[in-house]
CSV table of C-alpha atoms in Angstrom, one decimal:
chain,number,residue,atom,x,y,z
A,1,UNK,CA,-0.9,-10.5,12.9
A,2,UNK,CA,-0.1,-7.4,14.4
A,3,UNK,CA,-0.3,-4.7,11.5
A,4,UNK,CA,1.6,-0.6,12.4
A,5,UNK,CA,1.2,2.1,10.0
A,6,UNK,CA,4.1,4.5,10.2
A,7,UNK,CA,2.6,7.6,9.6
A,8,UNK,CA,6.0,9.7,9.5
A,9,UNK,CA,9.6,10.9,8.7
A,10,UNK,CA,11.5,8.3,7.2
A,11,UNK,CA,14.3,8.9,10.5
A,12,UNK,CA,11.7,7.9,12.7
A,13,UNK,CA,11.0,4.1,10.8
A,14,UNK,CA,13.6,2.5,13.4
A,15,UNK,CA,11.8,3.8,16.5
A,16,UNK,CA,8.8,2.5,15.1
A,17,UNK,CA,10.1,-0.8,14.4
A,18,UNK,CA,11.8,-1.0,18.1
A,19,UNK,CA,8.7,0.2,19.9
A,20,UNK,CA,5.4,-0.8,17.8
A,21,UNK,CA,5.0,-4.4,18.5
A,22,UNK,CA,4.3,-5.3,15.7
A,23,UNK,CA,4.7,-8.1,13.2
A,24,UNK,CA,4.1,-5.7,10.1
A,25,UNK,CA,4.7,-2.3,9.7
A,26,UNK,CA,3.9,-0.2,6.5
A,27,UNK,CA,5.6,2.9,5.9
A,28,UNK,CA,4.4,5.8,2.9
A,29,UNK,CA,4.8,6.1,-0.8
A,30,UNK,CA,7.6,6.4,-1.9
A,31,UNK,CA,9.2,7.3,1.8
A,32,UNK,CA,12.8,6.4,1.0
A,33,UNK,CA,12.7,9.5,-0.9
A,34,UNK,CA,9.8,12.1,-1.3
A,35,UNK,CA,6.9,11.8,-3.7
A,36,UNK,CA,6.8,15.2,-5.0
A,37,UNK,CA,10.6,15.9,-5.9
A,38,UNK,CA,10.6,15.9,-9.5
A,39,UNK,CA,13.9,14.9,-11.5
A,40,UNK,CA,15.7,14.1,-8.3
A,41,UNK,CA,13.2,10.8,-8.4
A,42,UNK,CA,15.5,9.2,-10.9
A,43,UNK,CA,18.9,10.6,-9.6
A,44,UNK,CA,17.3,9.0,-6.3
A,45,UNK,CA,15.6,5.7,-7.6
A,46,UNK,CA,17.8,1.9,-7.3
A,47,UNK,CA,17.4,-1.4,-7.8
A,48,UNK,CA,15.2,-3.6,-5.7
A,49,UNK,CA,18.2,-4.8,-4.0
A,50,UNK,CA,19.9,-2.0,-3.6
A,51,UNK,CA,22.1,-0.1,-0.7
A,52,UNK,CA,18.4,1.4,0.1
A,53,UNK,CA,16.8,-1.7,0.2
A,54,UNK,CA,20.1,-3.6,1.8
A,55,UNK,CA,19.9,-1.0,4.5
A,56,UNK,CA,15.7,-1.2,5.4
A,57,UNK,CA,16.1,-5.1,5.4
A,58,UNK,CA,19.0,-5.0,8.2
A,59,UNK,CA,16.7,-2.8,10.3
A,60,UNK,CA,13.5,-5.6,10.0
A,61,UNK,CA,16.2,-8.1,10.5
A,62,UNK,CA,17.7,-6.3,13.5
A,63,UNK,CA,14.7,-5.7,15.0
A,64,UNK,CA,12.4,-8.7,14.0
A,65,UNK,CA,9.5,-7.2,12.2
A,66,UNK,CA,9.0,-7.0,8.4
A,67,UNK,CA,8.4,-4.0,6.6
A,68,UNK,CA,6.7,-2.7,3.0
A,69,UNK,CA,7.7,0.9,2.1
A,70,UNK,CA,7.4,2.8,-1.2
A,71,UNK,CA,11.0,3.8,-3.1
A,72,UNK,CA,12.0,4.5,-6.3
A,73,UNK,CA,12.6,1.8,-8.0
A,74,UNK,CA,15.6,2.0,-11.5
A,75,UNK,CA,15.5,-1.4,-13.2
A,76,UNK,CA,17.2,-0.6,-17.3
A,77,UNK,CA,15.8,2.2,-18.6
A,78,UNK,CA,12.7,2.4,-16.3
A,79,UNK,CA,12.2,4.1,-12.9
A,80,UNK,CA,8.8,2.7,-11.3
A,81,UNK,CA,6.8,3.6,-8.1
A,82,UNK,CA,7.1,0.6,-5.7
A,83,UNK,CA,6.5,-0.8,-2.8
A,84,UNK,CA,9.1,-3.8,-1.6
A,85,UNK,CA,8.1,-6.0,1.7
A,86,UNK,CA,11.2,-7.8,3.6
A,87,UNK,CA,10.2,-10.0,6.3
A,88,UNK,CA,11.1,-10.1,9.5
A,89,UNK,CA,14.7,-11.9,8.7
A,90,UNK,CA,14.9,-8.9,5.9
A,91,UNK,CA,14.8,-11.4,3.5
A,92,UNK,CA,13.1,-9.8,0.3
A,93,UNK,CA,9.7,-10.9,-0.3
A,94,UNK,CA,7.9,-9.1,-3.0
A,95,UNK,CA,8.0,-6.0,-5.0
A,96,UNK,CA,5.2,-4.2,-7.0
A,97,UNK,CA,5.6,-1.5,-9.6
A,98,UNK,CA,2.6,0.6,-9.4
A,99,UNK,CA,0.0,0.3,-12.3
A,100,UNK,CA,-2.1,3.1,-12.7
A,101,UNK,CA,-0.5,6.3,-12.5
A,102,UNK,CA,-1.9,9.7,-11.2
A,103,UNK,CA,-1.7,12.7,-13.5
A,104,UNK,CA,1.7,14.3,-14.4
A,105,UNK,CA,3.3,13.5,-10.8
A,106,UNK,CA,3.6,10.0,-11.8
A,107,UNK,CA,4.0,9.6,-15.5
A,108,UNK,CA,6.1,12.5,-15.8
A,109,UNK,CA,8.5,10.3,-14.2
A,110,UNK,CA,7.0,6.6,-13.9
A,111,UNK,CA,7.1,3.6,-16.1
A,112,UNK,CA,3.9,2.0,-15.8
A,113,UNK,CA,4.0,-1.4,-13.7
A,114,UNK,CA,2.4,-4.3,-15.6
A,115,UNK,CA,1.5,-7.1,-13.1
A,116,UNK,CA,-1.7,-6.5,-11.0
A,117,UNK,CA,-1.2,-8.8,-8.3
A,118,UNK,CA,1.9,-9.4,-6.2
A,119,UNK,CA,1.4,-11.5,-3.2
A,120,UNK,CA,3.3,-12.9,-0.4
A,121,UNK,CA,3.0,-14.5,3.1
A,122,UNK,CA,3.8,-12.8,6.2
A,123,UNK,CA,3.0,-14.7,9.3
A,124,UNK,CA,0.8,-17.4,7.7
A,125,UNK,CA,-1.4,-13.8,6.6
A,126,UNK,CA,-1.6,-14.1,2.5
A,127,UNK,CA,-0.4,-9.7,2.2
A,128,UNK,CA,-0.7,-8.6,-1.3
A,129,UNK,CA,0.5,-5.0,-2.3
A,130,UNK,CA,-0.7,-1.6,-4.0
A,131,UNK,CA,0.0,2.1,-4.3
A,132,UNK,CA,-2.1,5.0,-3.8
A,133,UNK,CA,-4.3,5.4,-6.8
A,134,UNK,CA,-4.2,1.7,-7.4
A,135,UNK,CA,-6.7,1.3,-5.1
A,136,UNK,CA,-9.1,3.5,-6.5
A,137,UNK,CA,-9.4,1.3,-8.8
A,138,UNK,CA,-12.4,-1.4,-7.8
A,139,UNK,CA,-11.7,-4.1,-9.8
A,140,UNK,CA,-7.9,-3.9,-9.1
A,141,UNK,CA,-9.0,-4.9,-5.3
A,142,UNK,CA,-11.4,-7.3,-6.4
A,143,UNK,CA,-8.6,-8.9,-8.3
A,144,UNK,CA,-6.5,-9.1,-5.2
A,145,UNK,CA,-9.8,-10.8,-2.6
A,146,UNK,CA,-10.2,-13.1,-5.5
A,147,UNK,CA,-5.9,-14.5,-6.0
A,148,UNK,CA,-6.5,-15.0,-1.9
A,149,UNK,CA,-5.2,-11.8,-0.7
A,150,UNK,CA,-5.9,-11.4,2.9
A,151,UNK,CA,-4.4,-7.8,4.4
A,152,UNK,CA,-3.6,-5.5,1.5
A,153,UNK,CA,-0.9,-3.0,1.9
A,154,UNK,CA,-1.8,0.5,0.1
A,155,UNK,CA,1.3,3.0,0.9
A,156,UNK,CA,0.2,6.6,-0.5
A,157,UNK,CA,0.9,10.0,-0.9
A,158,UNK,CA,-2.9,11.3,-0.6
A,159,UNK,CA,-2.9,15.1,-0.5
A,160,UNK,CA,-5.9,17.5,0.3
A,161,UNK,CA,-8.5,17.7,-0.7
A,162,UNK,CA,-9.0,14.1,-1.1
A,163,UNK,CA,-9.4,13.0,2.1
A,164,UNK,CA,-12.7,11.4,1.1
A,165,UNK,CA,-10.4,8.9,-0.2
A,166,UNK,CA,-8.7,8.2,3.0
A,167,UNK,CA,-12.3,8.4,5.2
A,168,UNK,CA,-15.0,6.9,2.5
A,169,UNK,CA,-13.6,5.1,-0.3
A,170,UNK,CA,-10.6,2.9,1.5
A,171,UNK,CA,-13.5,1.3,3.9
A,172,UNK,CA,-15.6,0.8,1.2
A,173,UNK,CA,-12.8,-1.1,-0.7
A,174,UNK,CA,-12.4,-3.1,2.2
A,175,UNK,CA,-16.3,-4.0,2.4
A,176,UNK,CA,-17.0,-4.7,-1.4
A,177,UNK,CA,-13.8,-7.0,-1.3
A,178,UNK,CA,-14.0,-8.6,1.8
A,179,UNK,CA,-10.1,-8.1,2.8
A,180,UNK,CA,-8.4,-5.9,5.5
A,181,UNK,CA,-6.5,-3.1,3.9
A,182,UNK,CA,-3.7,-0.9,5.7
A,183,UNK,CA,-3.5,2.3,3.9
A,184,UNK,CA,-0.2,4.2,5.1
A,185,UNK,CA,0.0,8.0,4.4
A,186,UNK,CA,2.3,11.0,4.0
A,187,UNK,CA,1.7,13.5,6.3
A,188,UNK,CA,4.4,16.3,5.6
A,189,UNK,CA,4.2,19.2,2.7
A,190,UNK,CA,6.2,19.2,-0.8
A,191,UNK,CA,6.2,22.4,-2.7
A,192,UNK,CA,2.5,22.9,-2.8
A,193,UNK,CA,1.1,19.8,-1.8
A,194,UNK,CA,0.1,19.0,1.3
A,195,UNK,CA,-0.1,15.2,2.6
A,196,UNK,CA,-3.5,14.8,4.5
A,197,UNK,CA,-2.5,11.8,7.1
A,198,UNK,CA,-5.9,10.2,7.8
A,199,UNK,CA,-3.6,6.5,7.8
A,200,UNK,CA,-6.1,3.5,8.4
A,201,UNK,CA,-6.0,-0.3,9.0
A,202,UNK,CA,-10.1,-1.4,8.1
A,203,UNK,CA,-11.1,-4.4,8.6
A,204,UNK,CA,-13.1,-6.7,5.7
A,205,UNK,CA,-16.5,-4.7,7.6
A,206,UNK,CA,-15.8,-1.8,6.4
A,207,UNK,CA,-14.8,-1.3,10.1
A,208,UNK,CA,-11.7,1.5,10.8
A,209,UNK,CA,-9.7,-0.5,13.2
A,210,UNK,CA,-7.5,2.4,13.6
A,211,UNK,CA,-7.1,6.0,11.9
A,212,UNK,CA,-4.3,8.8,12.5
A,213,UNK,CA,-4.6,12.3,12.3
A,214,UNK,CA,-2.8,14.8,10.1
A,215,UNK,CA,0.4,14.8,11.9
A,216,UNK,CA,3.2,12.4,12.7
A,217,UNK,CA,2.1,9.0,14.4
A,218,UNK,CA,2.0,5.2,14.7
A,219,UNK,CA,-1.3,3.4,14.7
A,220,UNK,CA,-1.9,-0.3,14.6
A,221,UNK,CA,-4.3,-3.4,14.3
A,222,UNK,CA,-4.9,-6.8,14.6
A,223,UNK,CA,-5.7,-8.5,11.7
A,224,UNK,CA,-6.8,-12.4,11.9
A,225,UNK,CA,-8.1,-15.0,9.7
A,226,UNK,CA,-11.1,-15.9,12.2
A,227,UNK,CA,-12.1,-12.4,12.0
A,228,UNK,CA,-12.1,-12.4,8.0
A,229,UNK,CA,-13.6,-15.3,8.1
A,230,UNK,CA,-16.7,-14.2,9.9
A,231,UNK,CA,-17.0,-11.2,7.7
A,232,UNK,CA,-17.2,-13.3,4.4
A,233,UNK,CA,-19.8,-15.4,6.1
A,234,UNK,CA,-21.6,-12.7,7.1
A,235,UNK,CA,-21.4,-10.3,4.2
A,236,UNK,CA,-20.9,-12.8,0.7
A,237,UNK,CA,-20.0,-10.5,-2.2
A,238,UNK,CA,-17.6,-13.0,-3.2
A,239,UNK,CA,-19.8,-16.1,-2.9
A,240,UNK,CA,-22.5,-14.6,-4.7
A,241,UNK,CA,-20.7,-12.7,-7.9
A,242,UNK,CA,-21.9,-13.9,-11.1
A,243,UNK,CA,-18.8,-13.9,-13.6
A,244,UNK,CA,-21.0,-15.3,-16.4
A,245,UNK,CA,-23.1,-12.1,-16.6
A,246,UNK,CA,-20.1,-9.9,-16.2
A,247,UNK,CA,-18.2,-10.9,-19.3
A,248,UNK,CA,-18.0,-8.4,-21.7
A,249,UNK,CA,-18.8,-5.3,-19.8
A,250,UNK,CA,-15.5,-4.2,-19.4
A,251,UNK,CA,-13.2,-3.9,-22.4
């Protein structure tokens, strides 16, 4: 599989989806819309299949790639932070409510999402899907290498100055879990936050396969089952956990 991060305005997706060649391409949190917007996140958010949603799954469909990208999400009562993935027929695959939210930005706003893992298939490649802080979370990631998640999709909103995030921690994710991870950035300002860019595809290594800078821009990978393969060989933190001793250490 051919994986894009679309690093970039929201009227620039198309383009990317016309020109990247690629089989997946990730856009930002919450990208529909803005992150940092305040109240107009609910007068914004919709339903999963929404006119939104109904739109970005025309495009994939039109132009033959499938697409995850972060929205507002209204279901009841309750506005989330998710992230839906159409394939390349824009048929609706998955959708995942953020679970751990990040200071008064999100739960000033957010309902909480309560399932950990949501998975699909893309391309025969098992994609499973988080959100920006989620993935600062270790066991979180774990969770997703052991349900057989293969590529995980992180769209985020990472401002400065937590780039370290972006540079030291998403590799080491990658590594510990033994999983490629595609983590797809902002890079534009709201009120007084400014998006640091840094967007990454890093292979199960810890390898960057490809990085952006601070500005506008596509980058993409390859990511391939004989490649993860190798690196789970190679580097066994899976094989060699020992669940027995780990029970009980974490409330």
């Amino acid at each position: 599989m051919r994986v894009a991060i679309h690093q970039g305005p929201l009227d620039e997706l198309a383009r990317t989806l016309a020109e990247s060649g690629a089989d997946l391409v990730v856009a930002a949190e919450m990208s529909t819309t803005g992150y940092h917007i305040g109240a107009r996140t609910h007068a914004l958010a919709e339903p999963a299949d929404g006119p939104t949603a109904a739109r970005l799954a025309a495009l994939a469909e039109e132009t033959g790639v499938a697409l995850a990208y972060g929205y507002p999400e209204t279901d009841g009562e309750h506005v989330y932070n998710s992230v839906q993935l159409v394939d390349a027929t824009g048929r609706r695959l998955a959708n995942y409510r953020k679970t751990h939210l990040f200071g008064d930005l999100d739960k000033a706003w957010f309902t909480p999402g309560d399932e950990a893992v949501v998975q699909a298939d893309v391309g025969g490649v098992r994609v499973g899907l988080l959100i920006c802080y989620d993935v600062e979370f270790p066991e979180l990631v774990r969770a997703h290498a052991l349900a057989g998640t293969e590529l995980l999709v992180v769209p985020t909103a990472l401002m400065s100055p937590y780039e370290l995030v972006a540079d030291t921690l998403v590799p080491a994710r990658a590594y510990e879990s033994q999983l490629f991870v595609a983590y797809a950035n902002r890079c534009d300002t709201e009120r007084e936050l400014t998006y640091c860019g840094r967007s990454c595809v890093v292979a199960p290594t810890g390898e960057v396969l490809a990085r952006a800078g601070s500005g506008p821009e596509v980058i993409a990978a390859d990511v391939t089952r004989d490649a993860l393969v190798a690196s789970r060989a190679e580097n066994t933190h899976l094989a060699d956990r020992r669940p027995d001793l780990y029970r009980g250490i974490t409330p």
